PDB file of C-alpha atoms and ligand atoms in Angstrom:
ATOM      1  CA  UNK A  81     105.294 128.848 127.107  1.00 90.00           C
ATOM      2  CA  UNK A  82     102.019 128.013 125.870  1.00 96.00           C
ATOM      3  CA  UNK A  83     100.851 124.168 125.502  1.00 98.00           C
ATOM      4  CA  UNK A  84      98.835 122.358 123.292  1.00 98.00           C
ATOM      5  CA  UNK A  85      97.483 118.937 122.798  1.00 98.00           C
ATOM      6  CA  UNK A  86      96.635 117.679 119.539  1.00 99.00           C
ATOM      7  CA  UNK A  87      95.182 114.162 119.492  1.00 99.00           C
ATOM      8  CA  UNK A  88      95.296 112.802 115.733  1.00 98.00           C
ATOM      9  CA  UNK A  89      97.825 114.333 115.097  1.00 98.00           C
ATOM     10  CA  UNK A  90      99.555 111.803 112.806  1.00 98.00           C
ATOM     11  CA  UNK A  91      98.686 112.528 109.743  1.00 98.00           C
ATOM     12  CA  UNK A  92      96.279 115.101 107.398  1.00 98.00           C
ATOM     13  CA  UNK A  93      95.056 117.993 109.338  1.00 98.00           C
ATOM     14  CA  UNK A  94      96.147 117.086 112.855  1.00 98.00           C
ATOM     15  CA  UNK A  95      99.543 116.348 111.391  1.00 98.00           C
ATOM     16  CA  UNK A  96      99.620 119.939 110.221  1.00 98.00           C
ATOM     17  CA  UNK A  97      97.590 121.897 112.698  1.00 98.00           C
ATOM     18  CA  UNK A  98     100.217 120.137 115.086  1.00 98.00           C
ATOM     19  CA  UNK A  99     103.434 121.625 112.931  1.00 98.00           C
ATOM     20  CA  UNK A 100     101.962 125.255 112.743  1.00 98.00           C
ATOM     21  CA  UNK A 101     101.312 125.363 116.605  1.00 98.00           C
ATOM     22  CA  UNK A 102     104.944 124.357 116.593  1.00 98.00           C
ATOM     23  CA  UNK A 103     105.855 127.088 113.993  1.00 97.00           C
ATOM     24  CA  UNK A 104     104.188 129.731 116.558  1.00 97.00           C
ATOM     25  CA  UNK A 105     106.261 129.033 119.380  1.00 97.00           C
ATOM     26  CA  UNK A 106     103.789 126.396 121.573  1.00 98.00           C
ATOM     27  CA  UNK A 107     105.349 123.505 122.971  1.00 98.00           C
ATOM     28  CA  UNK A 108     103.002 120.748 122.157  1.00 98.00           C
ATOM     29  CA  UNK A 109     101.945 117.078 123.413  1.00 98.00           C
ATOM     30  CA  UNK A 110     101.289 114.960 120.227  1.00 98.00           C
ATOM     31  CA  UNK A 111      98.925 111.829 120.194  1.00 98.00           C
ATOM     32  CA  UNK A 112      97.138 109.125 117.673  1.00 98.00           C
ATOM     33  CA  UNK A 113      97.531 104.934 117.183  1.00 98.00           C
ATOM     34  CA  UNK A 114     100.682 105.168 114.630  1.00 98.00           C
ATOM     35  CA  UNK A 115     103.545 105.899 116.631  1.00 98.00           C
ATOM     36  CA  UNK A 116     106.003 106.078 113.895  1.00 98.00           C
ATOM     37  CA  UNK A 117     104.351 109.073 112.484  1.00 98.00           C
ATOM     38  CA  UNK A 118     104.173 110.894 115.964  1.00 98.00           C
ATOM     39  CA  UNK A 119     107.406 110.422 116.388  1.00 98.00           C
ATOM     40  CA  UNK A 120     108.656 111.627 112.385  1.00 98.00           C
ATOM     41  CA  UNK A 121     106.866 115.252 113.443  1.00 97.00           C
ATOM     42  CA  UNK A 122     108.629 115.522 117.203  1.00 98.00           C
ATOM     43  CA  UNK A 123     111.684 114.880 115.338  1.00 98.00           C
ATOM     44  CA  UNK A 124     110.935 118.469 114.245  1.00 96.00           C
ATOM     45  CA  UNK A 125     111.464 119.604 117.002  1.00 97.00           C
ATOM     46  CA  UNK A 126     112.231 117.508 120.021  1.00 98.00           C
ATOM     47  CA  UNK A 127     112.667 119.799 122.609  1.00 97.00           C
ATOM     48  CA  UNK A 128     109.317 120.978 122.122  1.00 98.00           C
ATOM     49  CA  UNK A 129     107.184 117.725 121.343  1.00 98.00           C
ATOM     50  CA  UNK A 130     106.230 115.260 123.704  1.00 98.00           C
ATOM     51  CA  UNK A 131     104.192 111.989 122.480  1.00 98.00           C
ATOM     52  CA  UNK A 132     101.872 109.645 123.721  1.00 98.00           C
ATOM     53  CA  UNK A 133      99.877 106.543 121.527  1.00 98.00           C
ATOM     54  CA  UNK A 134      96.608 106.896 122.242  1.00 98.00           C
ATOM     55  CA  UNK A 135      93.544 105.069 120.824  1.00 99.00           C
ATOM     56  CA  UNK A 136      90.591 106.830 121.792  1.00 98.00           C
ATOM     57  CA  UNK A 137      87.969 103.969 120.793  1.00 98.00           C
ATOM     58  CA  UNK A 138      89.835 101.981 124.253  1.00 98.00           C
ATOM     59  CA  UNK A 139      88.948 102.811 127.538  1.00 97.00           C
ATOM     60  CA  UNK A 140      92.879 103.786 129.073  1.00 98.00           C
ATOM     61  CA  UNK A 141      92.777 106.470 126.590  1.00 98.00           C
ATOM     62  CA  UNK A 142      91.489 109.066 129.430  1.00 98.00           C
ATOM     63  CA  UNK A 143      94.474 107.965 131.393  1.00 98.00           C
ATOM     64  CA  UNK A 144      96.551 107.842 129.034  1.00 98.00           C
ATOM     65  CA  UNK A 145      95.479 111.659 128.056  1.00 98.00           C
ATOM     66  CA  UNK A 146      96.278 112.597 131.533  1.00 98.00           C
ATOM     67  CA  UNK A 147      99.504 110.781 131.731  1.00 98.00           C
ATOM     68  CA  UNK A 148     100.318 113.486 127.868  1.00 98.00           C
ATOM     69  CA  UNK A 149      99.496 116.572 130.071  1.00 98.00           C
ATOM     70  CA  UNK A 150     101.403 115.605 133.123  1.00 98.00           C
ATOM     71  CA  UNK A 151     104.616 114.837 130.488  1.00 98.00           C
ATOM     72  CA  UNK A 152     103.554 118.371 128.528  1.00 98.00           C
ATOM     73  CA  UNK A 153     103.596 120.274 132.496  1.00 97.00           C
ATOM     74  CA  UNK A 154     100.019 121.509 131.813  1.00 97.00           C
ATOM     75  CA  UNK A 155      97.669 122.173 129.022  1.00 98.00           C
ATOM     76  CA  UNK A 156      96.197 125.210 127.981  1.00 98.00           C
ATOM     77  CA  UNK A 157      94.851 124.407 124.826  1.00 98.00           C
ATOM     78  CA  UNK A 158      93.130 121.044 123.711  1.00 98.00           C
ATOM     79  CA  UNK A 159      92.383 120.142 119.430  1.00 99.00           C
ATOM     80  CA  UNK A 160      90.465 117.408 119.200  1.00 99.00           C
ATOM     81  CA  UNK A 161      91.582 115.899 115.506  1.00 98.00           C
ATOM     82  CA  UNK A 162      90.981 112.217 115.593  1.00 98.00           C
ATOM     83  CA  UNK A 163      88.063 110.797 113.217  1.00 98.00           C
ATOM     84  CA  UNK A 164      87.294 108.793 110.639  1.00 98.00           C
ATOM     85  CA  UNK A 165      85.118 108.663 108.217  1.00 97.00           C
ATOM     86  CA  UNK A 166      83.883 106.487 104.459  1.00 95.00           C
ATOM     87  CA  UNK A 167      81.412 106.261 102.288  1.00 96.00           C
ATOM     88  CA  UNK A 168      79.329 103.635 103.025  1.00 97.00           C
ATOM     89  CA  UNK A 169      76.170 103.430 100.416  1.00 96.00           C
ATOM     90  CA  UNK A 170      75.524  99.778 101.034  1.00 97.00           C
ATOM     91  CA  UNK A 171      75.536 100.159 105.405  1.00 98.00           C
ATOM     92  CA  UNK A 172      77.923  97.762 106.120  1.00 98.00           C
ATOM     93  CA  UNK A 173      77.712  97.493 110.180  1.00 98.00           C
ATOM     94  CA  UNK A 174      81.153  97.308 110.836  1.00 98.00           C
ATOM     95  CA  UNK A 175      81.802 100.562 108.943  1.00 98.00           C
ATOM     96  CA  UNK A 176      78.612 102.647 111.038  1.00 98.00           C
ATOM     97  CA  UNK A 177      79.863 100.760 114.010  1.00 98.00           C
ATOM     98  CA  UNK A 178      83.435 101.807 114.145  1.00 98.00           C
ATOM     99  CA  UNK A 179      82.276 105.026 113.421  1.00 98.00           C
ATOM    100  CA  UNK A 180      80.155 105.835 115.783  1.00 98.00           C
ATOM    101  CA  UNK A 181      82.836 104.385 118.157  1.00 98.00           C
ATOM    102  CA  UNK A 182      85.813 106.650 116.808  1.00 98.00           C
ATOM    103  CA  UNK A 183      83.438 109.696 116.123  1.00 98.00           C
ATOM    104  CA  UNK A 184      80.983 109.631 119.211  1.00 98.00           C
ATOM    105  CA  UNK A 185      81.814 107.322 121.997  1.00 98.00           C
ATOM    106  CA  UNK A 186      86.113 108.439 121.433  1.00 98.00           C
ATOM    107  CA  UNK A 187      85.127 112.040 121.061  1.00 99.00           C
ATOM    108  CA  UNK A 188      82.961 112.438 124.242  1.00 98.00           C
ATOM    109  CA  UNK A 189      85.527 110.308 126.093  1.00 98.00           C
ATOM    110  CA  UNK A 190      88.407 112.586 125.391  1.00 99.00           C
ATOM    111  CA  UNK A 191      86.514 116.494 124.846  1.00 98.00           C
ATOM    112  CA  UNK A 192      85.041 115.650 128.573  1.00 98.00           C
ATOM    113  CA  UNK A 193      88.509 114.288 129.586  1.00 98.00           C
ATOM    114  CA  UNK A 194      90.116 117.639 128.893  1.00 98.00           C
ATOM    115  CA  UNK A 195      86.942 119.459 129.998  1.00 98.00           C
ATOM    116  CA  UNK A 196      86.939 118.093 133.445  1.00 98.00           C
ATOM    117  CA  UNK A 197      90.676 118.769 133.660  1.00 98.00           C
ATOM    118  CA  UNK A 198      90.386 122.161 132.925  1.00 97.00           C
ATOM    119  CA  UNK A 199      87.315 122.246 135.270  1.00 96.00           C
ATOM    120  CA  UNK A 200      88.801 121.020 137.893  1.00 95.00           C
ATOM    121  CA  UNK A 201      91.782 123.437 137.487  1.00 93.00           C
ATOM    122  CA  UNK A 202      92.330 125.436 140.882  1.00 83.00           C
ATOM    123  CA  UNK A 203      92.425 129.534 139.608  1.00 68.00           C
ATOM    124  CA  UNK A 204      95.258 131.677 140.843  1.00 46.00           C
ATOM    125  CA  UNK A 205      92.706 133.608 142.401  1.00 49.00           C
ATOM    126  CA  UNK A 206      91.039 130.613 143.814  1.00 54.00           C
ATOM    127  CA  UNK A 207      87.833 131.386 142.128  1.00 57.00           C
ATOM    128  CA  UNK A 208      86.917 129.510 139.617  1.00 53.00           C
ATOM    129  CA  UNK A 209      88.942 127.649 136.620  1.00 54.00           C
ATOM    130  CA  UNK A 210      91.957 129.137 135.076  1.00 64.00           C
ATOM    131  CA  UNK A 211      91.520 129.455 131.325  1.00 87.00           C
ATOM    132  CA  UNK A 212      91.383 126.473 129.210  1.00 97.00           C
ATOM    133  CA  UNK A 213      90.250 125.921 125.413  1.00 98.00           C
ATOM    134  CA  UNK A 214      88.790 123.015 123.950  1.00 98.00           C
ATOM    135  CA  UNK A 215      89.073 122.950 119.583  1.00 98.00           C
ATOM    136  CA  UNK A 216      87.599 120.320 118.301  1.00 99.00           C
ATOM    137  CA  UNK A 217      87.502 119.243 114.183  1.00 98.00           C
ATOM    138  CA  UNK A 218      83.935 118.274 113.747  1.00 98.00           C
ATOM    139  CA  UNK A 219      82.631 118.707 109.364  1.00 98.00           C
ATOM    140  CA  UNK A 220      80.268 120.197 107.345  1.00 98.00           C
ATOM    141  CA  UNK A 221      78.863 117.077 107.055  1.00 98.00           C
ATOM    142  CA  UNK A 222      77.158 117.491 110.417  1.00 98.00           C
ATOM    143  CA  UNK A 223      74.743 120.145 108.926  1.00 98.00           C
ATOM    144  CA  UNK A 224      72.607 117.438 107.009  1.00 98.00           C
ATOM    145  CA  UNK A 225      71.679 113.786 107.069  1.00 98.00           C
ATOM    146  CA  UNK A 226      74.095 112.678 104.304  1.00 97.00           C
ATOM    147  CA  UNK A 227      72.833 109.973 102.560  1.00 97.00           C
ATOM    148  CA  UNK A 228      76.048 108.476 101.048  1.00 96.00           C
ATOM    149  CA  UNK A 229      77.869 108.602 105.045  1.00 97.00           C
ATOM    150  CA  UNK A 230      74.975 108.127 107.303  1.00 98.00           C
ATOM    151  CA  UNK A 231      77.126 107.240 110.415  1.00 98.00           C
ATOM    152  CA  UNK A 232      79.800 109.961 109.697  1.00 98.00           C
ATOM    153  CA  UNK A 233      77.657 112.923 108.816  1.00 98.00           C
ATOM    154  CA  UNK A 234      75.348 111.505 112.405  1.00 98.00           C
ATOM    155  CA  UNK A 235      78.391 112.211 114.084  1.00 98.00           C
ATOM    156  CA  UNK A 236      79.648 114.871 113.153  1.00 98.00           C
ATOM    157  CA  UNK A 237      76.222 116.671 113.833  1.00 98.00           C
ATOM    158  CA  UNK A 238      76.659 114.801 117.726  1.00 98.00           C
ATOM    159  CA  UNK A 239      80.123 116.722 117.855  1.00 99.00           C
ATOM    160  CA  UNK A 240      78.594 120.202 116.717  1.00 98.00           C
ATOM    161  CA  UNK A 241      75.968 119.491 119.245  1.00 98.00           C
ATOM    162  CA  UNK A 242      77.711 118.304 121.784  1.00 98.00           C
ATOM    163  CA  UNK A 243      80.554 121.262 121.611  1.00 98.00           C
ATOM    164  CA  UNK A 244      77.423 123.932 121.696  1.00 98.00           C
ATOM    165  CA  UNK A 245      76.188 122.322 124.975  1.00 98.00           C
ATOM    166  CA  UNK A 246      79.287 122.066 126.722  1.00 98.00           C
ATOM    167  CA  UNK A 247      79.647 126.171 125.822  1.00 98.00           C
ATOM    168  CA  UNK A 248      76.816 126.345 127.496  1.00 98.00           C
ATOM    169  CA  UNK A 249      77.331 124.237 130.474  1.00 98.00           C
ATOM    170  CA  UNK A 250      80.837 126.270 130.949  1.00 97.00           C
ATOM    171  CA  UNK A 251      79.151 129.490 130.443  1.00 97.00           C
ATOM    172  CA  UNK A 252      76.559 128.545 133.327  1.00 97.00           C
ATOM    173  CA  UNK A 253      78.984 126.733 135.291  1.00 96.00           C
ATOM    174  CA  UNK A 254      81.208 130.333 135.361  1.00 95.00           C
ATOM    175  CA  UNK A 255      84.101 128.076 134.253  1.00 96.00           C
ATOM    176  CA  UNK A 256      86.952 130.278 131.673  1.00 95.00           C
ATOM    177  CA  UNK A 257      86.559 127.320 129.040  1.00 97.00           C
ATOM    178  CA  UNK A 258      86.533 128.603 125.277  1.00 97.00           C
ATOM    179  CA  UNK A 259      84.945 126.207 123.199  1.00 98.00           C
ATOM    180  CA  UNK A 260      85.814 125.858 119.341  1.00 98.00           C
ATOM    181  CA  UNK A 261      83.728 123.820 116.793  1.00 98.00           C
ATOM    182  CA  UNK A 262      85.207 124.319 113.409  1.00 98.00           C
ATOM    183  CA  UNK A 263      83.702 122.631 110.299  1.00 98.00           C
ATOM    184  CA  UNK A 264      86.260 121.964 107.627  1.00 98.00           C
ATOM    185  CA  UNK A 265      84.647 121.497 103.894  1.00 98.00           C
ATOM    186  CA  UNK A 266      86.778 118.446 101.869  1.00 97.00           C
ATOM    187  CA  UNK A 267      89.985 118.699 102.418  1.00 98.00           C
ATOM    188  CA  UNK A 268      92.736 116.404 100.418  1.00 96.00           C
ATOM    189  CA  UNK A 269      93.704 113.760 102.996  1.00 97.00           C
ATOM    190  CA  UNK A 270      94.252 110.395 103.761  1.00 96.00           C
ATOM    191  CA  UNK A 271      90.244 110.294 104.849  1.00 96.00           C
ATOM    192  CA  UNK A 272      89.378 111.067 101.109  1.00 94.00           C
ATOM    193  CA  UNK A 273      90.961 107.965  99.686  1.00 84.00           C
ATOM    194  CA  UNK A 274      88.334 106.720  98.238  1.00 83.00           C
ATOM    195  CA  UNK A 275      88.858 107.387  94.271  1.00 83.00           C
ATOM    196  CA  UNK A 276      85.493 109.743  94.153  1.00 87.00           C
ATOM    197  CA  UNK A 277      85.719 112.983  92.701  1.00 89.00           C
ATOM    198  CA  UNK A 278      85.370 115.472  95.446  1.00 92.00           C
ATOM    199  CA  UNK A 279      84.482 119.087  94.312  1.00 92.00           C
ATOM    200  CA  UNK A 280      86.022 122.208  95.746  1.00 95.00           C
ATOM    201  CA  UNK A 281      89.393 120.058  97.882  1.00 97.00           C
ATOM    202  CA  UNK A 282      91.540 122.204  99.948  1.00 98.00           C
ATOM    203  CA  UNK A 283      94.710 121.760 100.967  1.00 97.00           C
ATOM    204  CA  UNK A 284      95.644 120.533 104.535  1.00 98.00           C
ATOM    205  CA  UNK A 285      98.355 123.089 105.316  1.00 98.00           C
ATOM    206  CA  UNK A 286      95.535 125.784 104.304  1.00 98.00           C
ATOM    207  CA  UNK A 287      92.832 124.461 106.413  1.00 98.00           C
ATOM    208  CA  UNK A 288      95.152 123.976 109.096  1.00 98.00           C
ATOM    209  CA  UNK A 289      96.272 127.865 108.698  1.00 98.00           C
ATOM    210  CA  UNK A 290      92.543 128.938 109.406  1.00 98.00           C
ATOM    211  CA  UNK A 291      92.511 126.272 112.144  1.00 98.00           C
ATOM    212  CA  UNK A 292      95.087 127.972 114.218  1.00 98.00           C
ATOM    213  CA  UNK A 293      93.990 131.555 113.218  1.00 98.00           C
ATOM    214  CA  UNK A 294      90.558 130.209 114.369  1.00 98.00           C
ATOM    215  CA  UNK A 295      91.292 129.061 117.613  1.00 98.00           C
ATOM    216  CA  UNK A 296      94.182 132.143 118.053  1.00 97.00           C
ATOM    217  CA  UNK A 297      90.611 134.136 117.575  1.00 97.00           C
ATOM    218  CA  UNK A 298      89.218 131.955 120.519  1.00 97.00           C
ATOM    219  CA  UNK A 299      85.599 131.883 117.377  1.00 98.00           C
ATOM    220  CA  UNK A 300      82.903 129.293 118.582  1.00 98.00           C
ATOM    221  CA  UNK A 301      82.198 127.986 115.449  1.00 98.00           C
ATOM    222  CA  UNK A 302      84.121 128.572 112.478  1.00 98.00           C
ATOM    223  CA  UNK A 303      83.458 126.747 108.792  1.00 98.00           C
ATOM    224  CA  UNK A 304      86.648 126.390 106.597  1.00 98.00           C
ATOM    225  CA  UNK A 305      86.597 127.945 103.807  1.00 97.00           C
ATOM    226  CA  UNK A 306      83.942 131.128 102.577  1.00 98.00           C
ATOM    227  CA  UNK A 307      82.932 128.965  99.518  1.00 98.00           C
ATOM    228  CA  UNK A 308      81.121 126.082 102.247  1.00 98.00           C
ATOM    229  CA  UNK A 309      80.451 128.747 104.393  1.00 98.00           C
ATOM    230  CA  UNK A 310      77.517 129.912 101.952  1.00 98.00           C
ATOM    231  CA  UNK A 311      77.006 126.611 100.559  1.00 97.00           C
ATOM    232  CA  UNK A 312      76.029 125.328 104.278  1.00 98.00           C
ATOM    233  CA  UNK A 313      73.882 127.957 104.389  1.00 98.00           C
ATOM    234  CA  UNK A 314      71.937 126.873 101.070  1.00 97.00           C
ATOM    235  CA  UNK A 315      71.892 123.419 102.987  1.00 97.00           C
ATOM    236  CA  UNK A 316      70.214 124.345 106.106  1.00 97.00           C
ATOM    237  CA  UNK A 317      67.216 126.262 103.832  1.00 98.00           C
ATOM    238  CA  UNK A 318      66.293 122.930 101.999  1.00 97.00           C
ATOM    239  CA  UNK A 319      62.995 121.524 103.474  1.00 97.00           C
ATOM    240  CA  UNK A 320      63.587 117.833 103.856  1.00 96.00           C
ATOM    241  CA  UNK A 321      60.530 116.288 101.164  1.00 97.00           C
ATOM    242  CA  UNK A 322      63.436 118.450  98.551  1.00 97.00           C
ATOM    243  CA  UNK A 323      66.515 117.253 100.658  1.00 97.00           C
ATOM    244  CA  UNK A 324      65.746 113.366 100.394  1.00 96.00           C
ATOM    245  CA  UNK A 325      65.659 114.053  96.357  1.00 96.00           C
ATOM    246  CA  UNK A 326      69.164 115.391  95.914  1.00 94.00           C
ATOM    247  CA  UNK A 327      72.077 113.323  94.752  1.00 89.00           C
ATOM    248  CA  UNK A 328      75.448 113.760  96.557  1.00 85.00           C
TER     249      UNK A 328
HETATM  250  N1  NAP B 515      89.378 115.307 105.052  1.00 53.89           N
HETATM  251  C1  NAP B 515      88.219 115.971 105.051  1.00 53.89           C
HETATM  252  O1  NAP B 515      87.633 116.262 103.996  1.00 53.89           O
HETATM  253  C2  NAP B 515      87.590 116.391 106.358  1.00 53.89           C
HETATM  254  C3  NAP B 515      86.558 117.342 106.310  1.00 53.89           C
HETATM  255  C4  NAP B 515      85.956 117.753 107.491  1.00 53.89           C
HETATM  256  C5  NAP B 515      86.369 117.218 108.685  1.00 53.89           C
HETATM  257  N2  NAP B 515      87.371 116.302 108.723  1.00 53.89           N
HETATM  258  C6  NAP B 515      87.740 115.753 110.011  1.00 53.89           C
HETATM  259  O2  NAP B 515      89.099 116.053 110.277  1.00 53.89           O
HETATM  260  C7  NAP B 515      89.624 115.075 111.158  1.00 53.89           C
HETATM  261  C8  NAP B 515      90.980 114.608 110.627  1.00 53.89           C
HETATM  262  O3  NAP B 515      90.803 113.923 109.422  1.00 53.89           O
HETATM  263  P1  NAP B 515      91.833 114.011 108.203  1.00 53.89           P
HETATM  264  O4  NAP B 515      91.057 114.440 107.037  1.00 53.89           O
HETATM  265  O5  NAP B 515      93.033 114.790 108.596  1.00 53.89           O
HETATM  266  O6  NAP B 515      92.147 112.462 107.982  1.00 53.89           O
HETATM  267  P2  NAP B 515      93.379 111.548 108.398  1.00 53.89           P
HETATM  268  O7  NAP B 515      94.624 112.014 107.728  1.00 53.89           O
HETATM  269  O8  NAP B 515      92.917 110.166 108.141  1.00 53.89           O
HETATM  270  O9  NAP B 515      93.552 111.792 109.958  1.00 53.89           O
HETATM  271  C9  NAP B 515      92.789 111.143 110.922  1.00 53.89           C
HETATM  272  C10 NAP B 515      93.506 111.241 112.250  1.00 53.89           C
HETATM  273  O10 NAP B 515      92.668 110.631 113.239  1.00 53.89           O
HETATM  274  C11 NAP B 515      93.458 109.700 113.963  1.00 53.89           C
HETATM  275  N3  NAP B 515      92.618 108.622 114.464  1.00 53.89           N
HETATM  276  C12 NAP B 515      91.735 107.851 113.777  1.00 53.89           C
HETATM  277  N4  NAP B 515      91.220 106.911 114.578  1.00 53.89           N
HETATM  278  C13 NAP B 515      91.798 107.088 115.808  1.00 53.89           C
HETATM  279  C14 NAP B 515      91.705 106.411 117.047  1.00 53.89           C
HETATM  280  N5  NAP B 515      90.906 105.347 117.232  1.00 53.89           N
HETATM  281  N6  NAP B 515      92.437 106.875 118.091  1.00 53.89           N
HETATM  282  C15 NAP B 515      93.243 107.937 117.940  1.00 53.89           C
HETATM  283  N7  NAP B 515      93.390 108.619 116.787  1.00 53.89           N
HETATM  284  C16 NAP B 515      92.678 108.185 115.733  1.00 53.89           C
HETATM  285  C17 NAP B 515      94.494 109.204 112.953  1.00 53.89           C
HETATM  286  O11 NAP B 515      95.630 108.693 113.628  1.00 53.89           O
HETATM  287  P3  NAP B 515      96.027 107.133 113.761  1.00 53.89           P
HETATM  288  O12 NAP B 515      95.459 106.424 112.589  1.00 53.89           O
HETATM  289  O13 NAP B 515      97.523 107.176 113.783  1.00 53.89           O
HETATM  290  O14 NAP B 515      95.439 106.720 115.057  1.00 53.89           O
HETATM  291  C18 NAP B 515      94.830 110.504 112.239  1.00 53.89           C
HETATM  292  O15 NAP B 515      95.790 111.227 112.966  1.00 53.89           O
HETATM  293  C19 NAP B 515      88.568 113.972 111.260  1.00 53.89           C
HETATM  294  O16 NAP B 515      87.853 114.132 112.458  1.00 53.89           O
HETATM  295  C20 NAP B 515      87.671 114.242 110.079  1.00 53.89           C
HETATM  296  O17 NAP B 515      86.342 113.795 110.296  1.00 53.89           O
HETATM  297  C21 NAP B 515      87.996 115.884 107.575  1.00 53.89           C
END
């Protein structure tokens, strides 16, 4: 049987990434901060969940990663889910702080947690790793400098990176890891609470669909859905004396 790890998977599209991996058969390892929630989905189906509470902003989360996998009996496939993410037009530090924190210094510790472990991996052929895969939710928001989310759109645009140069490094390395980076537009979750009026919303259990046919597709980078696919593309043309100019 196939096994997954979802971490933030607690709520909005972890939460249902997690339940459609379930729907297809995988017996999965489940993590986040909110235990209750966790627990709520493996009550889905118990036989087939395993949990863990994991904050990835505190240094035992590596371990406590490890401890997930060893509980799961292996790990084939890793989604990195957890983030967060406001608005924050007036830079309060605490906001760009925790940010960075969740987004940067909690997503390196935990993609290169599951990246050494499937590194390190002895093959069946002893050459080599066996194959792993590493999906990780970065945003659209990494394709710009948004002015309205400075911290969050900065790392989201370290995650993109950061995915494309472990590809690399696995590539040169000879090691079977599949890197995903997919780049969801808005989607209608608890991360949106803010009141403003965000345009074209999807729905989790949608995004989450693509998500799973994504990473079923083993795509490097995939952005969720056509409509931001083009409008990223507009982005990336706009010099940056235009780009400072336009309101968000
Ligand atoms: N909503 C959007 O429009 C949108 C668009 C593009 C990308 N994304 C990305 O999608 C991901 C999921 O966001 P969402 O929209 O589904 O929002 P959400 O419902 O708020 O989910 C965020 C998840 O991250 C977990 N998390 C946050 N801080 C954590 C920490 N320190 N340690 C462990 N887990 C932590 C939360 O679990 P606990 O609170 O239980 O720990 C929760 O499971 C984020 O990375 C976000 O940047 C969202």
């Amino acid at each position: 049987m196939k096994k997954a790890i979802i971490v933030g998977a607690s709520s909005g599209i972890g939460f249902e990434v997690a339940r459609q991996l379930l729907a297809e058969g995988w017996k999965i390892g489940i993590a986040a901060r909110r235990e209750e929630l966790l627990m709520q989905l493996k009550s889905e189906a118990p036989e087939r969940v395993e949990v863990m509470t994991i904050d990835i902003t505190k240094a035992d989360a590596e371990e406590r990663l490890m401890a997930l996998i060893e509980r799961l009996g292996g790990m084939h496939l890793y989604v990195h889910v957890s983030g967060i993410g406001k608005q924050n037009r007036t830079l309060e530090p605490g906001i760009e702080l925790q940010t960075v924190e969740t987004n940067a210094v909690g997503f390196t510790r935990m993609i290169g947690a599951a990246y050494r472990y499937f590194a390190n991996l002895p093959s069946l052929t002893g050459e080599g790793s066996v194959e792993g895969h590493i999906a990780a939710i970065s945003s659209i928001a990494g394709t710009k400098g948004l002015g309205p989310a400075p911290s969050y759109s900065a790392t989201k645009a370290l995650q993109a990176t950061y995915l494309e140069a472990l590809e690399q490094q696995a590539h040169q390395r000879g090691l079977s890891i599949k890197i995903t980076d997919i780049r969801p537009g808005f989607v209608d979750t608890a991360l949106l609470n803010d009141s403003f009026p965000y345009p074209m919303l999807m729905r989790p259990e949608k995004v989450a669909r693509e998500i799973v046919r994504s990473i079923n597709k083993k795509r490097s980078v995939r952005i969720i859905d056509w409509r931001y696919r083009i409008l990223t593309a507009f982005w990336r043309l706009i010099p940056r004396c235009l780009w400072r100019m336009i309101k968000i």
